[in-house]
Structure formats: structure tokens, C-alpha cells
Short mmCIF file of C-alpha atoms in Angstrom, two decimals:
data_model
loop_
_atom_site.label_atom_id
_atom_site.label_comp_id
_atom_site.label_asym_id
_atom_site.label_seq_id
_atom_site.Cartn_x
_atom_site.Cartn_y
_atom_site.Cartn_z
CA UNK A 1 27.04 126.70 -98.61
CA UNK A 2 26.38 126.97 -94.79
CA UNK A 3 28.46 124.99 -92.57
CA UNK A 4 26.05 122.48 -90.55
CA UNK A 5 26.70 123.61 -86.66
CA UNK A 6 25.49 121.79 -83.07
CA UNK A 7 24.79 124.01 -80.53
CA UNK A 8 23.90 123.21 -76.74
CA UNK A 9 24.17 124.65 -72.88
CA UNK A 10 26.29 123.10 -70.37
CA UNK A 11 25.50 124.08 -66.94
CA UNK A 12 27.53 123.05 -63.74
CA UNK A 13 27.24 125.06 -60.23
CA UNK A 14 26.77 128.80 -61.11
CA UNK A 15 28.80 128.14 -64.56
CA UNK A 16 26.99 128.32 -67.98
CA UNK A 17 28.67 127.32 -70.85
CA UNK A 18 27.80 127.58 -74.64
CA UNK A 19 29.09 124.81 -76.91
CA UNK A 20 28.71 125.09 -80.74
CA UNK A 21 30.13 121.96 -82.91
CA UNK A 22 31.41 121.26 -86.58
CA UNK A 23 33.43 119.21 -88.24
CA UNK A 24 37.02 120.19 -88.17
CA UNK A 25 41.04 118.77 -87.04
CA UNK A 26 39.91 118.45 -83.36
CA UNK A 27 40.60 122.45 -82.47
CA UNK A 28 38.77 123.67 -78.86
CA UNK A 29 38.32 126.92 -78.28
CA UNK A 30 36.89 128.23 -75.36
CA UNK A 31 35.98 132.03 -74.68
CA UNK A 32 38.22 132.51 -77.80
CA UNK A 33 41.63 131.33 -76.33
CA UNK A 34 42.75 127.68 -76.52
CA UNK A 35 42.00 125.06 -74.37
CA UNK A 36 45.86 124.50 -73.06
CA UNK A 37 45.89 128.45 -72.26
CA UNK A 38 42.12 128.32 -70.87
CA UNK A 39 42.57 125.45 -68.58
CA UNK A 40 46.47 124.93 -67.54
CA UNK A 41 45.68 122.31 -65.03
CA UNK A 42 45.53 118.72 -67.17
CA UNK A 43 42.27 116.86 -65.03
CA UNK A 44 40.50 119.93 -66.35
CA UNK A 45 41.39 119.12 -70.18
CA UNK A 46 41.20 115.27 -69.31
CA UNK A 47 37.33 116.13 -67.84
CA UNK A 48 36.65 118.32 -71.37
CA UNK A 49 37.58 116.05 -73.94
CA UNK A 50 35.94 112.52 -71.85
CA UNK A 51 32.59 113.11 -74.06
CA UNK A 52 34.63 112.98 -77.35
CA UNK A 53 36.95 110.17 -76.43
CA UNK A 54 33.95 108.27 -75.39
CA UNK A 55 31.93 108.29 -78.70
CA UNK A 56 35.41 108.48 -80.86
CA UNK A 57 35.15 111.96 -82.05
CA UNK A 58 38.77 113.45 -81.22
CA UNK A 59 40.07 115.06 -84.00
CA UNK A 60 36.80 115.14 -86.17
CA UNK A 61 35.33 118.16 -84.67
CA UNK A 62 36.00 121.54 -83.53
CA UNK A 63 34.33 123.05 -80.45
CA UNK A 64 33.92 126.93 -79.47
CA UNK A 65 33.20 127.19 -76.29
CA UNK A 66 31.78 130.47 -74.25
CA UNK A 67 31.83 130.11 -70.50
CA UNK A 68 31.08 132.68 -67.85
CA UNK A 69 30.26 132.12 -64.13
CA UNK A 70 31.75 130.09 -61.56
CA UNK A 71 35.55 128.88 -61.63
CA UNK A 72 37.78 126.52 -62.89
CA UNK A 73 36.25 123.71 -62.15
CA UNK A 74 32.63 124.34 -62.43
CA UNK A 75 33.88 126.00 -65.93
CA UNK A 76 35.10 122.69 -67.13
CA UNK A 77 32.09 120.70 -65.97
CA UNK A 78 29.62 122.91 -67.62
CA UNK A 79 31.78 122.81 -70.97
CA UNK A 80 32.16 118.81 -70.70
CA UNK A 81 27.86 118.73 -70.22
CA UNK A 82 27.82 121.30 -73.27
CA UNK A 83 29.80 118.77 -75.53
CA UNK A 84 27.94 115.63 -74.47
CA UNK A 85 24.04 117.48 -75.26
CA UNK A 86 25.95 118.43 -78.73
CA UNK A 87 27.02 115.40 -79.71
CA UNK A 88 23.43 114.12 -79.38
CA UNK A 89 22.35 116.78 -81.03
CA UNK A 90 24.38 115.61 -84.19
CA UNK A 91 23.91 112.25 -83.68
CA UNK A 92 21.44 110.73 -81.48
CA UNK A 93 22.67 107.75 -81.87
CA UNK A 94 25.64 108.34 -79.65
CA UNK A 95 23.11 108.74 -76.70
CA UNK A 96 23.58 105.74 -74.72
CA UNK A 97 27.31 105.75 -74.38
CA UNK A 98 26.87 108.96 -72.96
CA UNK A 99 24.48 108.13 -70.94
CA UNK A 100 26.34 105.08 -69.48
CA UNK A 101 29.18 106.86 -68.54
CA UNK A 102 27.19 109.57 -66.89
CA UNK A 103 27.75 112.33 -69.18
CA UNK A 104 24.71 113.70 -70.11
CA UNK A 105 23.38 114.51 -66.12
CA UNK A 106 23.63 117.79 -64.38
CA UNK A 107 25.74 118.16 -61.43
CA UNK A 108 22.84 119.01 -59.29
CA UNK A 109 25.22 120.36 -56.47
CA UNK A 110 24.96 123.76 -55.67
CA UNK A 111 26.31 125.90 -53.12
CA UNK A 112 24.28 125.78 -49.83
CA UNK A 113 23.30 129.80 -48.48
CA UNK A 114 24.65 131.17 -45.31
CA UNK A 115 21.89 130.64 -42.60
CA UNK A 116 21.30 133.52 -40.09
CA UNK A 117 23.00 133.03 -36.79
CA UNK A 118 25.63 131.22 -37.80
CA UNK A 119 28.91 130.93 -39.07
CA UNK A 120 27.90 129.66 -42.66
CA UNK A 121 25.73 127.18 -43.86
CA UNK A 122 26.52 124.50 -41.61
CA UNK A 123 29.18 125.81 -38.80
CA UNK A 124 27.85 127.69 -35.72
CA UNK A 125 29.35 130.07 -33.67
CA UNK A 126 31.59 129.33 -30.76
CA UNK A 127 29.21 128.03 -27.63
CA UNK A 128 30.27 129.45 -24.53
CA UNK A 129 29.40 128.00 -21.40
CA UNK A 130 30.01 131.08 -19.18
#
């Protein structure tokens, strides 16, 4: 028989992450390496497993993650969006906890384009007087 799978996308700045779920001993994966190997620096791991801690589901499931785009960062926030759609996905019943703690909205922030002219997006050339 089949196991029974969640999938979902995460997105966060120019990171896109795909998140499949099952029931397991707690095991994440992401682009086929683990988690501790993936992600050395702890806030990153601490920001990954926040949707699981918050319904109770360490240790009862095992997520796969594939992530490409962006860095560290933006990798970990478009895996920890991934997880929360998931979990909804298996359970929609877990929706509100989620959504109270802010889980299940897109970073919206992107980064702004270099405008002609100037330095970047926001800093201008030096002005000189003379």
C-alpha cells in the first residue's frame, strides 16, 4: 500500500522550496542532505522546525525538502512556509495556530532593482558642488 504524502511550496525572496510530508521519527531532509549539514547556523534550524513545534508534530513526521534560489536565509524561510501549507494540507484543523503565530504568510519582501543614475536602489552618487 501507498504511503499517504503532503506536498506544498514555500516561497521566501527569490527562494522556492518544495516540502513533501509523512509520517515518520521526525527525520528532515533537505536537498537530500540533513538538516544539521544543510543549515549549520542554529536560528536557521530553530526558524525550520517553529511550524512543527507549534502544532506538536516533532518527531511524528518526516520532511524532504528541495530548495533552490536565494541563500541561507531566504532558504530557511521558504522551507519553514513549505511545512506550515503541509501541515494544513494534512490536517486543516491545525490552521489557526498557524495562522496566529504568523506562519502561514509570505514574506512579501523582495529585493528593490537598481534605479538608473544612481548608486543602487536607494543611494545616489556623490553631489559635487564644484
Amino acid at each position: 500500500m501507498a504511503e499517504i504524502r503532503y506536498t506544498a511550496t514555500g516561497k521566501r525572496k527569490t527562494s522556492v522550496a518544495r516540502i513533501i510530508l509523512k509520517k515518520g521519527k521526525g527525520d528532515i531532509t533537505v536537498n537530500s542532505k540533513p538538516i544539521d549539514t544543510y543549515f549549520p547556523r542554529e536560528t536557521l534550524r530553530m526558524m525550520i522546525n517553529q511550524p512543527l513545534e507549534v502544532t506538536g508534530m516533532v518527531g511524528k513526521l518526516d520532511v524532504t525538502a528541495s530548495v533552490h534560489g536565494g541563500g541561507p536565509a531566504g532558504q530557511a524561510g521558504a522551507v519553514r512556509h513549505g511545512i506550515s501549507i503541509a501541515l494544513i494540507n494534512s490536517d486543516s484543523d491545525l490552521r489557526p495556530k498557524l495562522k496566529k503565530e504568523g506562519l502561514l504568510t509570505r514574506d512579501p519582501r523582495e529585493k528593490e532593482r537598481k534605479k538608473y543614475g544612481q548608486k543602487g536602489a536607494r543611494k545616489r552618487f556623490q553631489f559635487s558642488k564644484r
